Coordinates of C-alpha atoms in Angstrom, one line a residue:
Chain A
M1 CA 3.6 -21.7 -0.1
N2 CA 1.4 -20.9 -3.4
E3 CA -0.9 -18.0 -3.4
T4 CA -4.0 -20.1 -2.2
E5 CA -2.1 -21.5 0.8
F6 CA -0.8 -18.1 1.8
I7 CA -4.2 -16.6 1.6
A8 CA -5.7 -19.5 3.6
A9 CA -3.0 -19.3 6.3
L10 CA -3.9 -15.5 6.8
R11 CA -7.5 -16.4 7.7
H12 CA -6.3 -17.3 11.0
L13 CA -4.9 -13.7 11.6
P14 CA -6.9 -10.8 13.3
L15 CA -8.9 -9.8 10.1
H16 CA -11.1 -6.9 9.8
E17 CA -14.8 -7.8 9.0
G18 CA -14.4 -5.8 5.9
A19 CA -11.3 -7.7 4.9
R20 CA -12.7 -9.0 1.8
G21 CA -9.4 -8.1 0.1
L22 CA -8.1 -11.7 0.8
A23 CA -10.9 -12.9 -1.4
D24 CA -12.5 -10.0 -3.0
D25 CA -9.7 -7.7 -4.1
V26 CA -11.0 -4.8 -1.8
A27 CA -11.3 -4.0 2.0
V28 CA -14.3 -2.1 3.2
L29 CA -13.8 0.1 6.3
S30 CA -16.4 2.2 8.0
L31 CA -15.5 5.6 9.5
G32 CA -18.2 7.6 10.9
D33 CA -20.8 8.4 8.1
H34 CA -18.3 7.3 5.4
T35 CA -17.5 4.0 3.9
L36 CA -13.9 3.6 2.7
V37 CA -12.9 1.1 0.1
I38 CA -9.3 0.1 0.0
T39 CA -7.5 -1.8 -2.7
H40 CA -3.7 -2.7 -3.2
D41 CA -2.1 -4.4 -6.2
M42 CA 1.6 -5.3 -6.5
L43 CA 3.5 -5.5 -9.8
V44 CA 6.6 -7.8 -10.2
E45 CA 9.2 -7.4 -13.1
G46 CA 9.1 -10.5 -15.1
R47 CA 5.7 -11.5 -14.1
H48 CA 3.5 -8.5 -14.3
F49 CA 5.8 -6.5 -16.5
L50 CA 8.8 -7.1 -18.8
K51 CA 12.2 -5.5 -18.5
G52 CA 12.4 -2.9 -21.2
Q53 CA 8.6 -2.2 -21.1
D54 CA 7.6 1.3 -21.4
M55 CA 7.5 2.3 -17.7
A56 CA 4.9 5.0 -18.4
D57 CA 2.5 2.4 -19.6
V58 CA 3.3 0.2 -16.4
A59 CA 2.6 3.3 -14.2
W60 CA -0.6 3.8 -16.0
K61 CA -1.7 0.1 -15.6
L62 CA -0.8 -0.1 -11.9
V63 CA -3.2 3.1 -11.1
A64 CA -5.8 2.0 -13.5
T65 CA -6.1 -1.6 -12.3
N66 CA -6.5 -0.3 -8.7
L67 CA -8.9 2.1 -9.8
S68 CA -10.8 -0.5 -11.5
D69 CA -11.2 -2.4 -8.5
L70 CA -12.7 0.9 -6.8
A71 CA -15.0 1.4 -9.7
A72 CA -16.5 -2.1 -9.1
K73 CA -17.4 -1.0 -5.7
G74 CA -18.8 2.3 -6.8
A75 CA -16.2 4.0 -4.8
E76 CA -14.9 7.6 -5.7
P77 CA -11.3 7.8 -5.6
L78 CA -9.5 10.0 -2.9
G79 CA -5.9 9.3 -3.6
V80 CA -3.1 6.6 -4.0
V81 CA -0.1 5.6 -2.1
L82 CA 2.9 4.5 -4.1
G83 CA 5.6 1.9 -3.0
Y84 CA 8.2 2.0 -5.7
M85 CA 11.5 0.4 -6.2
L86 CA 14.0 2.5 -8.0
S87 CA 15.2 1.0 -11.3
A88 CA 15.6 1.8 -15.1
G89 CA 12.7 3.8 -16.6
D90 CA 12.0 5.9 -13.5
D91 CA 11.5 9.0 -15.8
A92 CA 8.9 7.2 -17.8
F93 CA 7.3 5.8 -14.8
V94 CA 6.8 9.3 -13.2
E95 CA 5.6 10.4 -16.6
G96 CA 3.0 7.5 -16.9
L97 CA 2.0 8.3 -13.3
D98 CA 1.4 12.0 -14.1
D99 CA -0.7 11.0 -16.8
V100 CA -3.0 8.6 -15.3
L101 CA -3.3 10.7 -12.1
S102 CA -4.3 13.6 -14.1
H103 CA -6.5 11.9 -16.4
Y104 CA -8.6 10.6 -13.4
G105 CA -8.1 13.6 -11.3
V106 CA -6.9 11.4 -8.4
P107 CA -3.9 12.8 -6.1
L108 CA -1.0 11.1 -5.0
L109 CA -1.1 10.9 -1.2
G110 CA 2.4 9.7 -0.5
G111 CA 4.4 6.5 -0.3
D112 CA 7.7 4.9 -0.1
T113 CA 10.6 5.0 -2.3
V114 CA 13.3 2.3 -2.1
A115 CA 16.5 1.3 -3.8
G116 CA 16.6 -2.1 -5.3
A117 CA 18.9 -4.8 -4.0
P118 CA 22.4 -3.7 -3.7
D119 CA 23.8 -6.3 -6.1
G120 CA 21.4 -5.0 -8.8
K121 CA 20.3 -8.6 -9.4
G122 CA 16.8 -8.4 -7.9
G123 CA 13.9 -7.4 -10.3
Q124 CA 12.0 -4.4 -9.8
A125 CA 8.5 -4.5 -7.7
M126 CA 6.1 -2.0 -6.8
G127 CA 2.7 -1.7 -5.1
L128 CA -0.2 0.7 -5.2
T129 CA -3.0 1.3 -2.6
A130 CA -6.0 3.2 -3.7
I131 CA -8.3 4.7 -1.3
G132 CA -11.9 5.4 -2.2
K133 CA -15.2 6.7 -0.8
A134 CA -18.1 4.5 -1.4
A135 CA -20.9 6.1 -3.1
H136 CA -23.4 3.7 -1.8
T137 CA -23.7 1.1 0.9
P138 CA -23.8 -1.6 1.3
V139 CA -20.7 -1.8 -1.1
P140 CA -21.5 -4.1 -4.1
A141 CA -19.8 -7.5 -3.7
R142 CA -19.3 -10.4 -5.9
A143 CA -21.6 -12.1 -3.6
G144 CA -25.2 -10.9 -4.0
A145 CA -26.6 -11.9 -7.4
R146 CA -30.1 -13.2 -6.9
I147 CA -32.1 -15.9 -8.8
G148 CA -33.8 -14.2 -11.7
D149 CA -31.4 -11.3 -11.8
A150 CA -30.2 -10.2 -15.3
I151 CA -26.3 -10.3 -16.1
F152 CA -24.8 -7.3 -17.8
V153 CA -21.2 -6.4 -18.9
T154 CA -19.8 -3.1 -20.0
G155 CA -17.9 -2.3 -23.1
V156 CA -16.6 -4.6 -25.8
L157 CA -14.4 -7.5 -24.8
G158 CA -11.0 -8.5 -26.4
K159 CA -9.7 -5.2 -27.0
A160 CA -7.0 -5.8 -24.6
M161 CA -6.2 -9.0 -26.2
L162 CA -5.8 -7.5 -29.6
G163 CA -3.7 -4.6 -28.1
F164 CA -1.5 -7.1 -26.4
E165 CA -1.1 -9.1 -29.8
A166 CA -0.5 -5.7 -31.6
L167 CA 2.4 -4.9 -29.0
R168 CA 3.8 -8.4 -29.2
D169 CA 3.8 -8.8 -32.9
G170 CA 4.9 -5.2 -33.5
T171 CA 1.9 -4.8 -36.0
G172 CA 1.5 -1.2 -35.2
A173 CA -2.2 -1.5 -34.6
D174 CA -3.7 0.4 -31.5
A175 CA -2.3 -1.2 -28.5
T176 CA -3.9 1.4 -25.9
A177 CA -6.7 -0.9 -24.5
Y178 CA -3.8 -3.2 -23.3
S179 CA -1.2 -0.5 -22.4
R180 CA -3.4 2.1 -21.0
P181 CA -6.8 0.4 -19.8
M182 CA -9.6 2.5 -18.4
A183 CA -11.2 2.2 -15.1
R184 CA -15.1 2.3 -15.5
L185 CA -15.4 4.8 -12.4
A186 CA -18.4 6.7 -13.6
E187 CA -20.2 3.3 -14.6
G188 CA -19.4 1.7 -11.2
F189 CA -20.6 4.9 -9.3
D190 CA -23.9 5.1 -11.1
L191 CA -24.6 1.3 -10.7
A192 CA -23.4 0.8 -7.0
P193 CA -27.1 1.8 -5.6
L194 CA -28.7 -0.7 -8.2
A195 CA -26.3 -3.8 -8.8
T196 CA -26.9 -6.9 -6.7
A197 CA -23.5 -7.9 -7.4
M198 CA -20.6 -6.2 -9.4
M199 CA -17.0 -6.7 -10.1
D200 CA -14.3 -6.1 -12.8
I201 CA -13.5 -8.7 -15.4
S202 CA -9.7 -8.3 -15.1
D203 CA -9.2 -12.0 -15.5
G204 CA -11.6 -12.7 -18.3
L205 CA -15.5 -12.8 -18.6
L206 CA -15.9 -16.5 -18.0
L207 CA -13.4 -17.0 -15.1
D208 CA -14.8 -13.8 -13.4
A209 CA -18.4 -15.0 -14.0
F210 CA -17.5 -18.3 -12.6
R211 CA -16.2 -16.5 -9.3
M212 CA -19.3 -14.3 -9.1
A213 CA -21.6 -17.2 -9.5
E214 CA -19.7 -19.1 -6.9
A215 CA -19.7 -16.4 -4.3
S216 CA -23.5 -15.8 -5.1
E217 CA -24.1 -19.4 -4.6
A218 CA -26.0 -19.6 -7.9
S219 CA -25.6 -20.5 -11.5
F220 CA -25.0 -17.8 -14.3
A221 CA -26.2 -18.7 -17.7
I222 CA -24.5 -16.7 -20.3
Q223 CA -25.3 -16.6 -23.9
G224 CA -22.0 -16.3 -25.6
A225 CA -23.4 -14.7 -28.8
D226 CA -24.9 -11.7 -26.9
V227 CA -21.4 -10.7 -25.6
P228 CA -19.9 -7.8 -27.5
V229 CA -16.6 -8.8 -28.7
A230 CA -13.8 -6.9 -30.6
D231 CA -13.1 -9.8 -33.0
E232 CA -16.1 -12.0 -34.0
A233 CA -13.9 -14.6 -35.5
R234 CA -12.3 -15.1 -32.1
R235 CA -15.2 -14.8 -29.9
D236 CA -14.0 -17.6 -27.4
D237 CA -10.7 -15.9 -26.8
C238 CA -12.4 -12.6 -26.3
L239 CA -14.7 -14.3 -23.6
R240 CA -11.6 -15.7 -21.8
W241 CA -9.0 -13.1 -22.2
G242 CA -8.6 -10.8 -19.4
D243 CA -7.2 -7.2 -18.9
D244 CA -10.3 -5.5 -20.3
Y245 CA -11.3 -4.0 -17.0
E246 CA -15.1 -3.8 -17.8
L247 CA -17.7 -4.2 -15.2
L248 CA -19.7 -7.5 -14.7
F249 CA -23.0 -6.9 -12.9
T250 CA -26.3 -8.2 -11.9
L251 CA -29.5 -6.1 -11.8
P252 CA -33.1 -7.3 -10.7
E253 CA -35.3 -8.3 -13.7
G254 CA -36.9 -5.3 -15.0
T255 CA -34.1 -2.7 -13.8
F256 CA -32.7 -0.9 -16.6
P257 CA -28.9 -0.3 -16.3
P258 CA -28.2 3.5 -16.2
V259 CA -24.9 3.0 -18.1
Q260 CA -24.1 1.5 -21.5
A261 CA -24.1 -2.1 -21.0
T262 CA -25.2 -5.4 -22.7
R263 CA -27.4 -7.9 -21.1
I264 CA -25.6 -11.4 -21.5
G265 CA -27.6 -13.9 -19.4
A266 CA -29.4 -14.5 -16.4
V267 CA -28.8 -15.8 -12.8
E268 CA -30.5 -19.1 -12.0
A269 CA -30.9 -21.4 -9.1
R270 CA -27.6 -23.1 -8.3
G271 CA -27.6 -26.2 -10.8
F272 CA -25.0 -28.6 -11.9
A273 CA -22.4 -26.1 -12.4
P274 CA -21.7 -22.4 -11.4
L275 CA -21.6 -21.3 -15.0
F276 CA -23.5 -22.4 -18.1
L277 CA -22.2 -21.0 -21.5
D278 CA -24.8 -21.4 -24.2
G279 CA -26.3 -24.1 -22.0
E280 CA -23.0 -26.1 -21.5
P281 CA -22.1 -26.4 -18.0
I282 CA -18.6 -25.3 -16.9
I283 CA -17.7 -27.2 -13.9
N284 CA -14.2 -26.4 -13.0
S285 CA -12.5 -22.9 -13.3
D286 CA -9.1 -24.4 -14.4
G287 CA -8.0 -23.0 -17.6
L288 CA -11.2 -20.9 -17.9
G289 CA -9.3 -17.6 -17.9
Y290 CA -6.9 -17.0 -20.9
M291 CA -3.3 -17.8 -19.4
H292 CA -1.5 -14.7 -20.6
K293 CA 0.0 -13.7 -17.5
Chain B
M1 CA 17.2 8.2 -10.6
N2 CA 18.2 8.4 -6.9
E3 CA 15.4 8.7 -4.2
T4 CA 15.8 12.3 -3.8
E5 CA 15.5 13.0 -7.8
F6 CA 12.5 10.6 -7.9
I7 CA 10.8 12.5 -5.1
A8 CA 11.5 15.7 -6.7
A9 CA 10.1 14.5 -10.0
L10 CA 6.9 13.6 -8.1
R11 CA 6.3 17.1 -7.1
H12 CA 4.9 17.9 -10.4
L13 CA 2.2 15.4 -10.1
P14 CA -1.3 15.8 -8.9
L15 CA -0.7 15.7 -5.2
H16 CA -3.0 15.8 -2.5
E17 CA -2.7 18.8 0.1
G18 CA -2.2 16.0 2.7
A19 CA 0.6 14.4 0.8
R20 CA 3.3 15.0 3.2
G21 CA 4.3 11.4 2.5
L22 CA 6.8 12.5 -0.1
A23 CA 8.8 14.4 2.6
D24 CA 7.1 13.4 5.8
D25 CA 6.4 9.5 5.7
V26 CA 2.7 10.0 6.1
A27 CA -0.4 11.5 4.0
V28 CA -3.0 13.2 6.1
L29 CA -6.7 12.9 4.5
S30 CA -9.8 14.6 5.8
L31 CA -13.1 12.6 5.4
G32 CA -15.9 14.2 7.1
D33 CA -15.5 14.6 10.7
H34 CA -12.6 12.3 10.6
T35 CA -8.9 12.7 9.6
L36 CA -7.1 9.8 8.2
V37 CA -3.3 9.0 8.6
I38 CA -1.9 7.0 5.9
T39 CA 1.6 5.4 5.8
H40 CA 3.4 3.1 3.6
D41 CA 6.7 1.2 3.8
M42 CA 8.4 -1.1 1.4
L43 CA 11.1 -3.7 2.3
V44 CA 13.4 -5.2 -0.4
E45 CA 15.5 -8.3 0.2
G46 CA 19.3 -7.4 0.4
R47 CA 18.6 -4.0 1.4
H48 CA 16.0 -3.9 4.4
F49 CA 16.3 -7.6 5.3
L50 CA 18.7 -10.6 4.4
K51 CA 17.8 -13.7 2.7
G52 CA 17.6 -16.3 5.5
Q53 CA 16.7 -13.8 8.1
D54 CA 13.9 -15.0 10.3
M55 CA 10.7 -13.7 8.2
A56 CA 8.6 -13.5 11.4
D57 CA 10.7 -10.7 12.6
V58 CA 10.7 -9.2 9.1
A59 CA 6.8 -9.2 9.3
W60 CA 6.9 -7.7 12.7
K61 CA 9.2 -4.9 11.8
L62 CA 7.2 -4.3 8.4
V63 CA 4.0 -3.7 10.7
A64 CA 5.8 -2.0 13.6
T65 CA 7.7 0.7 11.4
N66 CA 4.4 1.8 9.7
L67 CA 2.6 1.7 13.1
S68 CA 5.5 4.0 14.5
D69 CA 4.7 6.5 11.7
L70 CA 1.2 6.5 12.7
A71 CA 2.2 6.8 16.4
A72 CA 4.1 9.9 15.5
K73 CA 1.0 11.5 14.2
G74 CA -1.1 10.5 17.2
A75 CA -3.2 8.2 15.1
E76 CA -4.9 5.0 16.2
P77 CA -4.5 2.3 13.8
L78 CA -7.7 1.2 11.9
G79 CA -5.9 -1.5 10.0
V80 CA -3.1 -2.7 7.3
V81 CA -3.0 -3.7 3.9
L82 CA -0.3 -5.9 2.7
G83 CA 1.5 -6.3 -0.6
Y84 CA 3.5 -9.6 -0.4
M85 CA 5.6 -11.6 -2.7
L86 CA 5.7 -15.4 -2.1
S87 CA 9.1 -16.7 -1.3
A88 CA 10.8 -18.8 1.2
G89 CA 9.9 -18.3 4.9
D90 CA 6.1 -17.7 4.1
D91 CA 4.9 -19.7 7.1
A92 CA 7.1 -17.8 9.5
F93 CA 6.1 -14.4 7.9
V94 CA 2.5 -15.4 8.5
E95 CA 3.3 -16.3 12.1
G96 CA 5.0 -13.0 12.9
L97 CA 2.4 -11.1 11.0
D98 CA -0.1 -12.8 13.6
D99 CA 2.2 -11.7 16.3
V100 CA 2.3 -8.2 15.5
L101 CA -1.2 -7.8 14.7
S102 CA -2.6 -9.5 17.7
H103 CA 0.0 -7.5 19.8
Y104 CA -1.3 -4.2 18.6
G105 CA -4.8 -5.4 18.0
V106 CA -4.7 -4.1 14.5
P107 CA -6.7 -6.0 11.8
L108 CA -5.6 -7.0 8.4
L109 CA -7.8 -5.2 6.0
G110 CA -6.6 -7.0 2.7
G111 CA -3.9 -6.8 0.3
D112 CA -2.5 -8.5 -2.8
T113 CA -0.3 -11.7 -3.0
V114 CA 2.0 -12.3 -6.1
A115 CA 4.4 -14.8 -7.1
G116 CA 8.0 -13.7 -7.6
A117 CA 9.7 -13.4 -10.9
P118 CA 9.4 -16.8 -12.9
D119 CA 12.9 -17.3 -13.2
G120 CA 13.3 -17.2 -9.3
K121 CA 16.1 -14.9 -9.5
G122 CA 14.4 -11.8 -8.3
G123 CA 14.7 -10.9 -4.7
Q124 CA 11.7 -10.7 -2.5
A125 CA 9.7 -7.4 -1.8
M126 CA 6.9 -6.5 0.2
G127 CA 4.9 -3.3 1.0
L128 CA 2.5 -2.4 3.9
T129 CA -0.1 0.3 4.1
A130 CA -1.2 1.2 7.4
I131 CA -4.3 3.4 7.9
G132 CA -5.2 5.3 11.1
K133 CA -7.5 7.8 12.6
A134 CA -6.1 10.9 13.9
A135 CA -6.7 11.6 17.7
H136 CA -6.3 15.2 17.3
T137 CA -6.1 17.9 14.4
P138 CA -4.0 19.3 13.2
V139 CA -1.9 16.4 13.1
P140 CA 1.6 16.7 14.5
A141 CA 4.3 17.3 11.9
R142 CA 7.9 17.7 11.7
A143 CA 7.5 21.4 11.1
G144 CA 5.8 23.2 14.0
A145 CA 8.5 23.4 16.7
R146 CA 8.5 26.9 18.0
I147 CA 11.5 29.1 19.4
G148 CA 11.4 28.4 23.2
D149 CA 10.0 25.1 23.1
A150 CA 11.6 22.2 25.0
I151 CA 12.8 19.1 23.1
F152 CA 12.0 15.7 24.4
V153 CA 12.6 12.1 23.4
T154 CA 10.8 8.8 24.8
G155 CA 12.7 5.9 25.9
V156 CA 16.2 5.0 26.0
L157 CA 18.4 5.1 22.7
G158 CA 20.8 2.6 21.3
K159 CA 18.8 -0.6 22.4
A160 CA 18.3 -1.5 18.8
M161 CA 21.9 -1.1 18.2
L162 CA 22.9 -3.5 20.9
G163 CA 20.2 -5.8 19.6
F164 CA 21.6 -5.7 16.0
E165 CA 25.2 -6.3 17.2
A166 CA 24.0 -9.1 19.5
L167 CA 22.4 -10.8 16.5
R168 CA 25.2 -10.1 14.0
D169 CA 27.9 -11.4 16.5
G170 CA 25.8 -14.2 17.8
T171 CA 26.6 -13.2 21.3
G172 CA 23.1 -14.6 22.6
A173 CA 22.4 -11.3 24.3
D174 CA 18.7 -10.1 23.9
A175 CA 18.1 -8.6 20.4
T176 CA 14.4 -7.9 20.7
A177 CA 14.6 -4.2 20.6
Y178 CA 16.2 -4.7 17.0
S179 CA 14.2 -7.5 15.7
R180 CA 10.9 -6.7 17.3
P181 CA 10.7 -3.0 17.6
M182 CA 7.7 -1.4 19.5
A183 CA 5.6 1.5 18.2
R184 CA 4.9 4.2 20.7
L185 CA 1.1 4.4 19.8
A186 CA -0.1 5.1 23.2
E187 CA 2.4 7.9 23.7
G188 CA 1.9 9.5 20.5
F189 CA -1.8 9.4 21.1
D190 CA -1.4 11.2 24.3
L191 CA 1.1 13.7 22.9
A192 CA -0.7 14.7 19.8
P193 CA -2.8 17.3 21.3
L194 CA 0.2 19.0 23.1
A195 CA 3.2 18.5 20.9
T196 CA 4.2 21.4 18.7
A197 CA 6.3 19.0 16.5
M198 CA 6.6 15.2 16.6
M199 CA 8.4 12.4 14.5
D200 CA 9.8 8.9 15.2
I201 CA 13.6 8.6 15.4
S202 CA 13.8 5.7 13.0
D203 CA 16.9 7.0 11.4
G204 CA 18.7 8.1 14.6
L205 CA 18.2 10.8 17.0
L206 CA 20.7 13.4 15.5
L207 CA 19.6 13.0 11.7
D208 CA 15.8 13.2 12.7
A209 CA 16.5 16.1 14.9
F210 CA 18.2 17.9 11.9
R211 CA 15.4 17.2 9.8
M212 CA 12.7 18.4 12.3
A213 CA 14.9 21.4 12.8
E214 CA 15.1 22.2 9.1
A215 CA 11.5 21.7 8.7
S216 CA 10.5 24.0 11.5
E217 CA 13.2 26.5 10.4
A218 CA 14.7 26.8 13.7
S219 CA 17.8 25.5 15.3
F220 CA 17.6 22.5 17.9
A221 CA 20.0 22.8 20.8
I222 CA 20.6 19.4 22.1
Q223 CA 22.6 18.3 25.3
G224 CA 24.1 14.9 24.4
A225 CA 24.7 14.0 28.0
D226 CA 20.9 14.4 28.8
V227 CA 19.8 11.6 26.3
P228 CA 19.0 8.4 28.0
V229 CA 21.4 5.8 26.3
A230 CA 21.7 1.9 26.6
D231 CA 25.5 2.0 26.6
E232 CA 27.1 5.1 28.3
A233 CA 30.5 4.0 26.9
R234 CA 29.1 4.5 23.3
R235 CA 27.1 7.5 23.9
D236 CA 27.6 8.9 20.5
D237 CA 26.9 5.9 18.6
C238 CA 23.6 5.8 20.6
L239 CA 22.7 9.1 19.5
R240 CA 23.4 8.2 15.7
W241 CA 22.2 4.6 15.3
G242 CA 18.4 4.4 14.3
D243 CA 15.8 1.6 14.4
D244 CA 14.8 2.7 18.0
Y245 CA 11.1 4.2 17.0
E246 CA 11.3 6.3 20.0
L247 CA 9.3 9.5 19.5
L248 CA 11.1 13.1 19.2
F249 CA 8.8 15.9 20.0
T250 CA 8.7 19.5 21.3
L251 CA 6.4 21.0 23.8
P252 CA 5.8 24.8 24.7
E253 CA 7.9 25.8 27.6
G254 CA 6.1 24.9 31.0
T255 CA 4.2 22.1 29.4
F256 CA 4.6 18.8 31.2
P257 CA 4.7 15.5 29.1
P258 CA 1.9 13.3 30.0
V259 CA 4.0 10.4 29.0
Q260 CA 7.6 9.0 30.1
A261 CA 10.0 11.1 28.2
T262 CA 13.3 13.1 28.8
R263 CA 13.9 16.8 28.1
I264 CA 17.1 16.8 25.9
G265 CA 17.2 20.5 24.8
A266 CA 15.4 23.5 23.4
V267 CA 14.4 25.1 20.2
E268 CA 16.1 28.3 19.4
A269 CA 15.9 30.9 16.6
R270 CA 17.4 29.7 13.5
G271 CA 21.2 30.1 14.0
F272 CA 24.4 29.2 12.1
A273 CA 23.2 25.4 11.7
P274 CA 19.9 23.7 12.2
L275 CA 21.4 21.6 15.1
F276 CA 23.7 22.2 17.9
L277 CA 25.1 19.2 19.8
D278 CA 26.5 20.5 23.1
G279 CA 26.9 23.7 21.7
E280 CA 28.8 22.4 18.6
P281 CA 27.0 23.4 15.2
I282 CA 26.1 20.5 12.8
I283 CA 25.8 22.0 9.4
N284 CA 25.3 19.0 7.0
S285 CA 23.2 16.0 7.5
D286 CA 25.6 13.8 5.7
G287 CA 26.9 10.9 7.7
L288 CA 24.8 12.2 10.6
G289 CA 22.9 9.0 11.0
Y290 CA 24.6 5.8 11.4
M291 CA 25.1 4.1 8.1
H292 CA 23.7 0.7 9.0
K293 CA 21.2 -0.1 6.3

């Protein structure tokens, strides 16, 4: 099976009503007066990280990407649970885990440590579950953008791309944006009561805007020139490359964002395509995100 | 690093006070009036299951072992989060997942699906986080057995061993106890308010009793002949083999267990060894569990 087929097969299973995780990165679970937000990401050697990569950075990214999913739901992290296969670089992994958990003030709740395949041939794999408490309900989702809403994005896009290239080409330029991405937890927390839709743009602005428009059954009209980018000469790459972990969100017209963010477009009635970039329709999401993974 | 070293290294990290997970299989997290119990298990091809094994059974075991950890804490499962690497047998895996979730009435909350290593060489790995709500606080732990308590175990030990051997030797005998173990959720729920200490004996009665005695800073005196076993001729194997997922618990003298269970010994002041089997001291846990994994 491929991923789409597997997720489709899971739809027949007993699913929790808050099991948006199969399509929306997170699950939402009510418990008394509280609402939990739960996210899980898995990393595989050779696919999400490379043998020989700095495992401290891998640990950072594993945690930060999960926290970014919580940020997009306006959730405050309560802790993380680690599933870890022992391999080379364990010392560095623990160091990076310490860095990222200390940075965010998020505790390790527990987890499972396993040895790899006895023949030593299997690559390493690891998973992390992050558990957060929603600051506001209903928890913001991808679906929810309404006609007339303004579209915003936090930060400057393309920094991760430049970081990746610096690492790949050994230029010595700052690669932090790629190797140690930041989750927009404070911003997500402040935006949750206001945003009609919100998500992180880990797969690139255009692809994720396409998905949000589809989920909201609307069309997103984005002005490419309004998007803050890290490299003006490669604006289009910056709009397509992922790994920036900025927040894409929509606000009712006239609502001022309480965090630093840039207005990049407007939500329109569903037209010919889910996404219009500078007036040009984007009908198909194939190849919309930069294929860097 | 080996597992012990890795877990020791993690102790320097920001840990949640309820992060017993590093030594006690679960984490306990308070949230308003509720107490969450969180457990995570990871399975690796070649170590926890074999290429070609029925992936429906692997899915069952992945869920049941996590639910067993919740059972030992008297927690009611709220849902599970899956981290899954696509591989051969995905159809069967989904089928087994459906079976086990339907059987226990536990919903899938969400998760992450990833492709394996691009070269196809890496083995498969998967992880599951189970989240439960504690029926009673404080949540039963390994530590907590008090001098004078009676020691009990649920069920009949050695069934999983016989099932494993039936599968291995292709005898055609019933292997269900090994391939589709049952989590003692109802028993754990009923025992939580009464038990001074409780754990599941996934690693074998003697090894887990040794650990409980160590955690409780007491000595456990067990009468081997009192333990219900599936094969009288191989009583010692039945006491050492794991994978039975029965509950080991202690009750104050005079408290009658509200579930079917057998009294197998008593908690004594810490003596020469943590564990005494028929009066013989067991000083070291090395080789105490049957090394079948």
